[in-house]
mmCIF file of C-alpha atoms in Angstrom:
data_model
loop_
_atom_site.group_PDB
_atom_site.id
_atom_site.type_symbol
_atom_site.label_atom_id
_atom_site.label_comp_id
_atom_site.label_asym_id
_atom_site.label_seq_id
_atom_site.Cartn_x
_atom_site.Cartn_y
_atom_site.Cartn_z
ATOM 1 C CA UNK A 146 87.716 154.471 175.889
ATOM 2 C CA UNK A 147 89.566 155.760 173.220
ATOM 3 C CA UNK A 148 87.962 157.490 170.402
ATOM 4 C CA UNK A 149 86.894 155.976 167.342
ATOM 5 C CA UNK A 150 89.091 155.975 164.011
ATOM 6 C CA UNK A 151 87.837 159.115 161.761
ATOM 7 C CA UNK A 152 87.632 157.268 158.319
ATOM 8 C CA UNK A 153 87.721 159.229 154.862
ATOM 9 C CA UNK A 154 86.784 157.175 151.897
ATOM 10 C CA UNK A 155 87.627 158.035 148.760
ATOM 11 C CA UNK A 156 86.884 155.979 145.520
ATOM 12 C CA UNK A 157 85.333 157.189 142.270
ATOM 13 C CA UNK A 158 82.635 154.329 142.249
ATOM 14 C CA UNK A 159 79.349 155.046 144.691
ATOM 15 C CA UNK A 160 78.674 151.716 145.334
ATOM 16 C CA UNK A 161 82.423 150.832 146.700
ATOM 17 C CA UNK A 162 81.863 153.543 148.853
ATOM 18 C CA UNK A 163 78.732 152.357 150.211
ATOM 19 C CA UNK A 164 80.093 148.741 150.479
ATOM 20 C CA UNK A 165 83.493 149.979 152.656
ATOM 21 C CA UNK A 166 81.267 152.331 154.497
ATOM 22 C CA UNK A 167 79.033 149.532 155.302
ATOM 23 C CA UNK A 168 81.827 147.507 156.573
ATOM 24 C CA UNK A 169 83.208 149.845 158.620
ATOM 25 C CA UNK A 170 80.294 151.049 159.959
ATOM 26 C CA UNK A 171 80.129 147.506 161.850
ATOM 27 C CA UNK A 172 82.777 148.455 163.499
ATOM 28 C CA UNK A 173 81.911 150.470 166.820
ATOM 29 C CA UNK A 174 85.239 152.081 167.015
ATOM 30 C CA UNK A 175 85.233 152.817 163.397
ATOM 31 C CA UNK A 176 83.553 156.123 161.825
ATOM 32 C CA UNK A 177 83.545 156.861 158.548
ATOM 33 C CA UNK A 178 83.291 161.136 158.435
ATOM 34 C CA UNK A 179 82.832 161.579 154.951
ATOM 35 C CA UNK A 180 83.143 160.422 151.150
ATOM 36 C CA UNK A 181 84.903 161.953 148.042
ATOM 37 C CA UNK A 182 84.646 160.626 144.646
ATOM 38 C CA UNK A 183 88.135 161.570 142.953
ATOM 39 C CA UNK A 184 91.752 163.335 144.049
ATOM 40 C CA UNK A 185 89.935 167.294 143.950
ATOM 41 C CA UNK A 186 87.215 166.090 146.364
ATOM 42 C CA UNK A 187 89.203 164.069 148.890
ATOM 43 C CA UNK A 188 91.622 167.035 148.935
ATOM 44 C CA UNK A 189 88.950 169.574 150.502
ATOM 45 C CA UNK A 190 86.969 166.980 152.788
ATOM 46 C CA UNK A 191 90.572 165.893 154.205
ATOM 47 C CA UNK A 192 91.276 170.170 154.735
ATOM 48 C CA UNK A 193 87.429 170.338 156.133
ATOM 49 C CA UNK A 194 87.632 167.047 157.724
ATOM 50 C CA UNK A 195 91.165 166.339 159.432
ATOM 51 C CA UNK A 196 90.738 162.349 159.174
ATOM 52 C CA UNK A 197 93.215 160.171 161.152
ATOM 53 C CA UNK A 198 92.845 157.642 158.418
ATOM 54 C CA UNK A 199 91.909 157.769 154.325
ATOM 55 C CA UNK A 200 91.082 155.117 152.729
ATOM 56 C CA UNK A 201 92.033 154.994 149.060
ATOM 57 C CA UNK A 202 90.862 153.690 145.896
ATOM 58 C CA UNK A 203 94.311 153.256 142.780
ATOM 59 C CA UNK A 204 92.888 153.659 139.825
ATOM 60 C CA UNK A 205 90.000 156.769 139.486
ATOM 61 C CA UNK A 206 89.518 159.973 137.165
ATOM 62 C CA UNK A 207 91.490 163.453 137.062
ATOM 63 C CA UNK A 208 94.474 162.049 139.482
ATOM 64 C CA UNK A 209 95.325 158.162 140.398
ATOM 65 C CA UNK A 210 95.797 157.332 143.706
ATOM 66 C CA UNK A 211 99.747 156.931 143.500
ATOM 67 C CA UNK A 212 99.719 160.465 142.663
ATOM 68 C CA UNK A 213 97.220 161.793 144.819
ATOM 69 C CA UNK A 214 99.126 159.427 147.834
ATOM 70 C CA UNK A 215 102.091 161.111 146.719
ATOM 71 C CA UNK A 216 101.225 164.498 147.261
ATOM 72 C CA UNK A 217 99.417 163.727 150.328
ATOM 73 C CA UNK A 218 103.006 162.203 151.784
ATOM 74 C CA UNK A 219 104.747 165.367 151.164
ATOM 75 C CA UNK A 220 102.345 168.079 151.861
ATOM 76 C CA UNK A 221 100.105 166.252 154.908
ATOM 77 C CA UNK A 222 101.522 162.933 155.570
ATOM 78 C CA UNK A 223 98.919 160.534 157.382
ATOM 79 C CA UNK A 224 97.784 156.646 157.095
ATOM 80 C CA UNK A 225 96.404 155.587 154.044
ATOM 81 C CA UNK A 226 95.374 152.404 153.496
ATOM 82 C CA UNK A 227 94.814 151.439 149.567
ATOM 83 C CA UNK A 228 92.108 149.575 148.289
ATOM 84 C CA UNK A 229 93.043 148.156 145.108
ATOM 85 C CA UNK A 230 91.898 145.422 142.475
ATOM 86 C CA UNK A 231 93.132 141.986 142.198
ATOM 87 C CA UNK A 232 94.930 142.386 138.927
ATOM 88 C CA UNK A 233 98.614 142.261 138.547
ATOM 89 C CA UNK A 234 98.175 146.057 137.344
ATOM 90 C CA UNK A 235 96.553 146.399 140.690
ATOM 91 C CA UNK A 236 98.936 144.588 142.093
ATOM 92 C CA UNK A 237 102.271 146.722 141.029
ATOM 93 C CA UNK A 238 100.150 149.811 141.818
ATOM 94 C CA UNK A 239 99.572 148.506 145.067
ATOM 95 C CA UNK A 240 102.852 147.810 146.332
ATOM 96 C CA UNK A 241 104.105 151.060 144.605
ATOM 97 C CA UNK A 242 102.043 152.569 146.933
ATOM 98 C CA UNK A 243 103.300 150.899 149.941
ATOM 99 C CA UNK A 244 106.742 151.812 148.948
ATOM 100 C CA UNK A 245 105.598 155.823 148.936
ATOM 101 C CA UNK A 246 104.161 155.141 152.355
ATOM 102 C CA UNK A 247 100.925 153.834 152.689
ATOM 103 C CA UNK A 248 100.305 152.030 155.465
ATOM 104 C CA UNK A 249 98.470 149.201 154.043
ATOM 105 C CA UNK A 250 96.442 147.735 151.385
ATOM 106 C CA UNK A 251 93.386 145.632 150.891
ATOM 107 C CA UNK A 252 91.769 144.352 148.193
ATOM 108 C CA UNK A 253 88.584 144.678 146.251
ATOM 109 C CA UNK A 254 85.938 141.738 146.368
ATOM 110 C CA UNK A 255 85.907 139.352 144.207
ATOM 111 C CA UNK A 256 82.239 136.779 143.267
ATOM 112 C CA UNK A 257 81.138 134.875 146.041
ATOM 113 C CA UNK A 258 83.653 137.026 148.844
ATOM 114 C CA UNK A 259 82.202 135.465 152.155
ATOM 115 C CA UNK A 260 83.559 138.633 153.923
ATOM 116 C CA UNK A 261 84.167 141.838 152.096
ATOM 117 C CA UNK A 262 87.077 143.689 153.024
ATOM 118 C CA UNK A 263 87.798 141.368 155.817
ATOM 119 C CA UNK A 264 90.224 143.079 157.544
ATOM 120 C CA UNK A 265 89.802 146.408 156.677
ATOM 121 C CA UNK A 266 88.421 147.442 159.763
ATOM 122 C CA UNK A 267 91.349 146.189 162.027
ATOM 123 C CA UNK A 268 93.796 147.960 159.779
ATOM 124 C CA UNK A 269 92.171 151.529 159.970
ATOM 125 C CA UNK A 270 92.130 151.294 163.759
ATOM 126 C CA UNK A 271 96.206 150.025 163.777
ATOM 127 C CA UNK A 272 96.510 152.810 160.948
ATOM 128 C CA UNK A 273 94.892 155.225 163.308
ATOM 129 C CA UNK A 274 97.145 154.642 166.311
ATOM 130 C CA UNK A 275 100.059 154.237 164.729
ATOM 131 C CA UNK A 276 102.539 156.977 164.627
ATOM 132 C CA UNK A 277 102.720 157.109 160.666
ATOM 133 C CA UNK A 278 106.272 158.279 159.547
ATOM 134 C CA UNK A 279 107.499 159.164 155.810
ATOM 135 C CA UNK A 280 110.063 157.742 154.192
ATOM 136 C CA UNK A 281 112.279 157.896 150.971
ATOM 137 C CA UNK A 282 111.080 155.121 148.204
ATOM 138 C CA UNK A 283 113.498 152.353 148.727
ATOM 139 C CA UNK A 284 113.015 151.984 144.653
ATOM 140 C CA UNK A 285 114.193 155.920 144.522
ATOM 141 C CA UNK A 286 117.129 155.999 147.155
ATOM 142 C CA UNK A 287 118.199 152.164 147.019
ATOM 143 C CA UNK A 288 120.570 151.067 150.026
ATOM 144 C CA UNK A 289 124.182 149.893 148.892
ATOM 145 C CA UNK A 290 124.347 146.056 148.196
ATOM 146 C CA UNK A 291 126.924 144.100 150.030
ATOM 147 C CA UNK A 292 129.793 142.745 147.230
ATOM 148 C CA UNK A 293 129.282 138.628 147.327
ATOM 149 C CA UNK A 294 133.811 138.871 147.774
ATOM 150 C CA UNK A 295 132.829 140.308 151.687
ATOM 151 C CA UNK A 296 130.591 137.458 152.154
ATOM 152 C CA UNK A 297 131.236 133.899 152.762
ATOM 153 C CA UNK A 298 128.037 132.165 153.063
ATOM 154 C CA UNK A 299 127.825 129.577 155.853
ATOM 155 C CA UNK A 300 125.142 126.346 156.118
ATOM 156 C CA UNK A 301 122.377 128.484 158.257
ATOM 157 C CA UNK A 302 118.359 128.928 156.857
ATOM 158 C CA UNK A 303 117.466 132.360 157.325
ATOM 159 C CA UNK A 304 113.252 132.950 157.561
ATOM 160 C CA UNK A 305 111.372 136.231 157.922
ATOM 161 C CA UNK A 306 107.949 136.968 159.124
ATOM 162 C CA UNK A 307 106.159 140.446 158.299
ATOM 163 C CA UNK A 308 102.841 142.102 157.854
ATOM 164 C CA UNK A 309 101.813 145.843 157.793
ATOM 165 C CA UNK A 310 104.843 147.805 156.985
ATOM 166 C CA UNK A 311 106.350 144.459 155.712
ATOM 167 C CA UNK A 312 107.104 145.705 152.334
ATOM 168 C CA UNK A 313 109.398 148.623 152.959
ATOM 169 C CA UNK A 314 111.005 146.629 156.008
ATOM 170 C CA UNK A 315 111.432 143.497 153.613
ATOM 171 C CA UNK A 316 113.048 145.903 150.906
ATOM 172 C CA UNK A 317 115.382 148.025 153.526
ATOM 173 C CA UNK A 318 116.924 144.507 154.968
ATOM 174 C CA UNK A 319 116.845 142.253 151.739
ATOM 175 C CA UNK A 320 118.740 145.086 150.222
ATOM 176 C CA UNK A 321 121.204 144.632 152.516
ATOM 177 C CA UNK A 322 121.735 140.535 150.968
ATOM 178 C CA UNK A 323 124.610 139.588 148.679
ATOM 179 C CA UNK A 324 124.126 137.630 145.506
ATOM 180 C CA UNK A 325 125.583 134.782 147.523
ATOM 181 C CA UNK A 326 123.073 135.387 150.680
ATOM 182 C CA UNK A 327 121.676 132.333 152.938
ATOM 183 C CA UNK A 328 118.505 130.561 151.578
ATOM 184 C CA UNK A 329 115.917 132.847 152.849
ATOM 185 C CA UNK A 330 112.259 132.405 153.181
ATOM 186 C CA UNK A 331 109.759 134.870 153.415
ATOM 187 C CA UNK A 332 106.004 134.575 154.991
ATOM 188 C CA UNK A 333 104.671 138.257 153.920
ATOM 189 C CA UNK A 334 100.681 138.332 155.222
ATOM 190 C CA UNK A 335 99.592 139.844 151.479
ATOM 191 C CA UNK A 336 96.362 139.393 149.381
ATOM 192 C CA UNK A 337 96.717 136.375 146.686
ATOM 193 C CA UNK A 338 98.160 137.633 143.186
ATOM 194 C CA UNK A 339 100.092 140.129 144.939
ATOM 195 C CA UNK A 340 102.837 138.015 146.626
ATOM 196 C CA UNK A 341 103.883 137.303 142.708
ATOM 197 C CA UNK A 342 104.364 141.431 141.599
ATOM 198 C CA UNK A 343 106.206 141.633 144.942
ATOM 199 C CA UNK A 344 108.345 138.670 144.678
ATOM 200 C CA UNK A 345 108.939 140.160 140.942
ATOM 201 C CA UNK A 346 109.764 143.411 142.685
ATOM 202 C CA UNK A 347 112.214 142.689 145.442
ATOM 203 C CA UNK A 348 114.403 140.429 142.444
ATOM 204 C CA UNK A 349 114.476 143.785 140.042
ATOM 205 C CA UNK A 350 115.463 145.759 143.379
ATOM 206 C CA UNK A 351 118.232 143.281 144.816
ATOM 207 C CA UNK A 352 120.962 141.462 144.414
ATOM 208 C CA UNK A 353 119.699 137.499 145.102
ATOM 209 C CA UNK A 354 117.608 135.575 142.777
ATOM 210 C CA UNK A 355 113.513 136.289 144.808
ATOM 211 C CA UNK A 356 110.851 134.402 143.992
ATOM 212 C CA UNK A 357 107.579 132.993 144.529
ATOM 213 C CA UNK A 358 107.788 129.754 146.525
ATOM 214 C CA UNK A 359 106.935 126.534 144.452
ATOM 215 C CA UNK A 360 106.261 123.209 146.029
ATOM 216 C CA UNK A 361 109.405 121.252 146.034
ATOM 217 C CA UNK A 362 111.842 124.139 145.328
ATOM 218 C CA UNK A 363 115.246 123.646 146.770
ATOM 219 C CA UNK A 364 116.689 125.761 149.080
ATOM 220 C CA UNK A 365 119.604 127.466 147.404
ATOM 221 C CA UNK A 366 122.548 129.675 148.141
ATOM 222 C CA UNK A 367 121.417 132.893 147.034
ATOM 223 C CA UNK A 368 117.767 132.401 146.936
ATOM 224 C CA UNK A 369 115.488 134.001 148.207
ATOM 225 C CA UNK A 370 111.428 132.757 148.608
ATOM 226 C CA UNK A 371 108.260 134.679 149.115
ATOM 227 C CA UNK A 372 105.365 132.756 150.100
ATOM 228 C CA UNK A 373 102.431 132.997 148.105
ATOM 229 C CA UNK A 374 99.101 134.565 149.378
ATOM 230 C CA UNK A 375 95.917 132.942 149.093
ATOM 231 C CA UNK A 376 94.838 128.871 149.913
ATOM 232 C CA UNK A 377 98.531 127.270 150.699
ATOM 233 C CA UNK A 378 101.348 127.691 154.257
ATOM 234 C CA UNK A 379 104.881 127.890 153.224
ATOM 235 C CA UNK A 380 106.970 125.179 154.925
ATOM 236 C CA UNK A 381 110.700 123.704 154.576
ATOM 237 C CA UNK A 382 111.128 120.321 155.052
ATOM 238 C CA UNK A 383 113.794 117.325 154.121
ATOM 239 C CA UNK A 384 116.511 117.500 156.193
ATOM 240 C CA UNK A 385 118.865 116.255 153.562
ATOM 241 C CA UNK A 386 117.683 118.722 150.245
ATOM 242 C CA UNK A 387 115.958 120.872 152.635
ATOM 243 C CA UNK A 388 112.938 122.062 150.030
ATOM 244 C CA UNK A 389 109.781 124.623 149.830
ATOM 245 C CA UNK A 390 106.398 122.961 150.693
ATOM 246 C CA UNK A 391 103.346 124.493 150.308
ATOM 247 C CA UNK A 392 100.421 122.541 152.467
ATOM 248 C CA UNK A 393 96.812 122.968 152.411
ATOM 249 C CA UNK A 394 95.642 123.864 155.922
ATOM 250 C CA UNK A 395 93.158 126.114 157.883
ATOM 251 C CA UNK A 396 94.414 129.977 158.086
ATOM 252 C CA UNK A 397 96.322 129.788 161.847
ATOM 253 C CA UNK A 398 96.421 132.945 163.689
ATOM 254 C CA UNK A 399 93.726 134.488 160.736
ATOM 255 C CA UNK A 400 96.329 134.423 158.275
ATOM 256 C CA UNK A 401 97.287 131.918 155.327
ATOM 257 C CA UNK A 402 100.523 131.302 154.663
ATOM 258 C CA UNK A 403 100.791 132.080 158.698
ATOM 259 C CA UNK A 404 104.224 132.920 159.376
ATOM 260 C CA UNK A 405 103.911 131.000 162.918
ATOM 261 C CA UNK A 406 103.400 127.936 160.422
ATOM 262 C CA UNK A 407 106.514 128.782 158.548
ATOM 263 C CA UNK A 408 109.128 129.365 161.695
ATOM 264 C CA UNK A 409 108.106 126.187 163.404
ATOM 265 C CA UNK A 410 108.748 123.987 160.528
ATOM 266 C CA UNK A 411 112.179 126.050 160.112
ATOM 267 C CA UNK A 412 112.834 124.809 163.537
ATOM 268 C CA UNK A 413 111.648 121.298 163.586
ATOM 269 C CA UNK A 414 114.396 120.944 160.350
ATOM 270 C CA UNK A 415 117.557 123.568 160.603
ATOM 271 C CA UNK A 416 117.444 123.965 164.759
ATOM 272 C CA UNK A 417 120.507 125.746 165.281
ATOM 273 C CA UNK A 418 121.417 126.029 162.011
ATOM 274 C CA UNK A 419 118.788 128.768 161.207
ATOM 275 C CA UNK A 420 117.984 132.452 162.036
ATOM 276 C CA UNK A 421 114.607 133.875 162.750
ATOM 277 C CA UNK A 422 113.752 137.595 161.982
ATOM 278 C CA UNK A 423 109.934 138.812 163.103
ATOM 279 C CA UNK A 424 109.125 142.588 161.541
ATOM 280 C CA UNK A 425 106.618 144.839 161.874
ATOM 281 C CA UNK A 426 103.062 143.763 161.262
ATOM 282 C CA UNK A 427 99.996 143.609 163.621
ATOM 283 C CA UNK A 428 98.877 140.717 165.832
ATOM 284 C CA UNK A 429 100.873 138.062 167.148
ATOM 285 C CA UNK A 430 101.561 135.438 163.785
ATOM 286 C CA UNK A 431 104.926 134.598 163.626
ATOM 287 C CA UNK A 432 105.728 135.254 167.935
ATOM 288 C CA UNK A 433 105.110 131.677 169.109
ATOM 289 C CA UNK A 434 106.858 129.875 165.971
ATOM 290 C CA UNK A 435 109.769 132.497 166.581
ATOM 291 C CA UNK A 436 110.082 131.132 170.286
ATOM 292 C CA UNK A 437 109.869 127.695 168.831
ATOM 293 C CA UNK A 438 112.766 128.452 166.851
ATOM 294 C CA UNK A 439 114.931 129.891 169.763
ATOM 295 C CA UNK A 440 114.232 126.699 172.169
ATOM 296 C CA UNK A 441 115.577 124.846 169.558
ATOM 297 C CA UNK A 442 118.908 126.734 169.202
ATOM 298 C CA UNK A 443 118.064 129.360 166.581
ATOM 299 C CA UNK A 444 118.725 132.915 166.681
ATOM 300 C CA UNK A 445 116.476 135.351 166.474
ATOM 301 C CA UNK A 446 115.969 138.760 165.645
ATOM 302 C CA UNK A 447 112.618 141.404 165.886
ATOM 303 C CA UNK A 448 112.825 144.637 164.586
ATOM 304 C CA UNK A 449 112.091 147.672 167.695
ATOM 305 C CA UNK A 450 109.673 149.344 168.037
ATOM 306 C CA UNK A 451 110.524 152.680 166.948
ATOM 307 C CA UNK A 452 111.520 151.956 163.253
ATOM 308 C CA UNK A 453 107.695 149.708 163.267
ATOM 309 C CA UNK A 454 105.025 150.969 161.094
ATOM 310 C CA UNK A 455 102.796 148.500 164.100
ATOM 311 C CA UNK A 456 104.707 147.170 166.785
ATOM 312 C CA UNK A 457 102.198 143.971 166.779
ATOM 313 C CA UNK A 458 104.015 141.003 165.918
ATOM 314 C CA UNK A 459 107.564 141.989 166.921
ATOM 315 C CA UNK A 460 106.220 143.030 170.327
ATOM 316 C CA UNK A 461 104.205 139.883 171.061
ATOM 317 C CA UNK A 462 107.686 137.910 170.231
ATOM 318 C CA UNK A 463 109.476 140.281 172.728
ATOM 319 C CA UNK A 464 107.138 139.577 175.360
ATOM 320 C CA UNK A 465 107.281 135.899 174.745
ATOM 321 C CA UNK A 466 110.844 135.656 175.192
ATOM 322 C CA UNK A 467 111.512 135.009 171.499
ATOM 323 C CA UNK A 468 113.370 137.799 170.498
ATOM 324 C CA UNK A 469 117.313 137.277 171.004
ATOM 325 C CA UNK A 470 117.916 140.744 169.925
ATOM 326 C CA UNK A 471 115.754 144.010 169.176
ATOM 327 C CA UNK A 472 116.895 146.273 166.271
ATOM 328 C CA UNK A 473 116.636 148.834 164.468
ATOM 329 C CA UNK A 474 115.449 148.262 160.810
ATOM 330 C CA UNK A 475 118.738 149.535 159.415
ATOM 331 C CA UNK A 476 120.673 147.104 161.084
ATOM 332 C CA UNK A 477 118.645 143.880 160.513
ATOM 333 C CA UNK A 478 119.927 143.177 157.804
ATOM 334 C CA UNK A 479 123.902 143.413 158.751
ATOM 335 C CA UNK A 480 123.120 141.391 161.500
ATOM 336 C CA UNK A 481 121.365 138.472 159.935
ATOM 337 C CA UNK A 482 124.498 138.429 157.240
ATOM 338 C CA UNK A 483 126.785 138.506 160.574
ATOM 339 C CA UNK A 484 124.257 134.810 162.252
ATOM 340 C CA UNK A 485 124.983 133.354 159.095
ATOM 341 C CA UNK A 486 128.313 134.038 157.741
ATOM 342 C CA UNK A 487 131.051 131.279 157.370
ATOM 343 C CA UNK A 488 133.561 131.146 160.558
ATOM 344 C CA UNK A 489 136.777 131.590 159.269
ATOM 345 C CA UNK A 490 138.303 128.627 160.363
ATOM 346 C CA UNK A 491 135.729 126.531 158.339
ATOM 347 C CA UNK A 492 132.115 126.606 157.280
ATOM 348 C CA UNK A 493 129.397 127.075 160.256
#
């Protein structure tokens, strides 16, 4: 058996260190090595301590956690997963954070949380096998942006499932998007209030119009829609005016919006007429609905392994037969503008 995840925790409040210490206690394959209340602290007990995961609290005394993640990417790069409160300040700080190149975030409990930190258990142990890599900000070092005169947009759907890692993945390809791109839609596994600060995010950082989905929203030509976290699935529906729904249903695969939800609804309406892209993220939400989506004539696209911050989701899909072709991050992007691009001798 493998050894368990070494777990630093650092946050300047006692009793959230007690209550993510409890948590991941629980875990038998999870052991939390030591605590440090601010930046100074968690420097020496990570130098005494050699963690294969921190755990990180945003806002504390002396240094924040975006700077303290910062230096700890450049000087001794290693997972850190950010725990972080369910403001929108919290929010931007939080997906900041991911874009330096934290591995994940969770959130803080809220009144009347039936499970605490839910998941934060099965993302230290993914944190801790993972191969963690460093990259440039995309917000620092932006990729070029396809002019809308190379692009001719054709009649295709495009819709994208992602989890851990999903941020910098979703940035790197939607980068890549003209002003004129597909209608896209977007099933990002995030906590609730964040999905708005990101979709806010990815529309400051790219060319199409991103946004939270709203129920009824019509897909447009150079839209692009981010499900929201929290109590609603993201479908499209309406064959005619296909349109965003949002539909109250039980979390499938432990997730809600479930991105498995989202690609087979994509291929009950467009068929053919739609391309499927599964990136990194752990478990298997999105793999089935992505095979779904092939059988019915779609293509389909899951990002390798290599450029994965976890090779969950994608690899699942892979294994299912669901993945028409495997690329690198870098090239998702061109590819899906290639599925969906007008023929020349009249629109696909």
């Amino acid at each position: 058996m493998p050894a368990p995840a070494r777990v630093l925790v650092v946050d300047d409040s006692p009793t959230m260190r007690g209550l993510i210490t409890a948590v991941l206690s629980q875990d038998p394959d999870v052991s939390v090595i030591g605590q440090a209340g601010d930046a100074m602290e968690a420097r020496a007990a990570i130098k005494q301590l050699n963690p294969d995961v921190v755990t990180l609290d945003i806002e504390m005394p002396n240094m924040n956690g975006l700077e303290f993640l910062e230096k700890i990417m450049k000087l001794r790069p290693m997972p850190v997963i950010m725990v972080s409160t369910m403001t929108h300040r919290g929010a931007e700080a939080t997906l900041a954070a991911l874009e330096i190149g934290a591995f994940d975030c969770v959130a803080k409990p809220q009144p009347g949380d039936a499970r605490p930190f839910g998941e934060l258990a099965e993302k230290v142990k993914a944190a801790a096998r993972s191969q963690h890599r460093h990259s440039p900000s995309p917000h620092v070092h932006p990729s070029p942006v396809a002019p809308a005169a190379d692009f001719r947009v054709g009649r295709k759907i495009v819709a994208i499932g992602s989890s851990t890692g999903g941020v910098e993945a979703l940035i790197a390809v939607l980068q890549k998007f003209p002003r004129n791109c597909p209608p896209t839609v977007i099933t990002q596994h995030m906590p609730p209030t964040f999905t708005k600060s990101f979709a806010e995010r990815l529309n400051r950082l790219c060319a199409p119009v991103v946004e939270e989905a709203t129920d009824g929203a019509r897909l447009e030509i150079g839209k692009i829609y981010l499900a929201p976290g929290g109590d609603r699935h993201l479908q499209v529906s309406n064959a005619s005016a296909p349109c965003c729904r949002l539909v109250d249903r039980a979390p499938v695969n432990g997730h809600r919006p479930s991105v498995d939800v989202l690609f087979d609804s994509v291929a009950e309406l467009a068929g053919r007429n739609a391309v499927g892209v599964i990136l990194t993220g752990m478990g298997r939400d999105g793999a089935s609905g992505l095979l779904k989506m092939r059988h019915a004539g779609a293509r389909t696209i899951g990002q390798n392994e290599k450029t994965c911050v976890v090779y969950g989701m994608p690899r699942v899909a892979h294994e299912l037969g669901a993945v028409e072709h495997q690329l690198p991050l870098t090239s998702i992007g061109e590819e899906i503008l290639k599925l969906t691009a007008a023929r020349k001798e009249g629109i696909e």
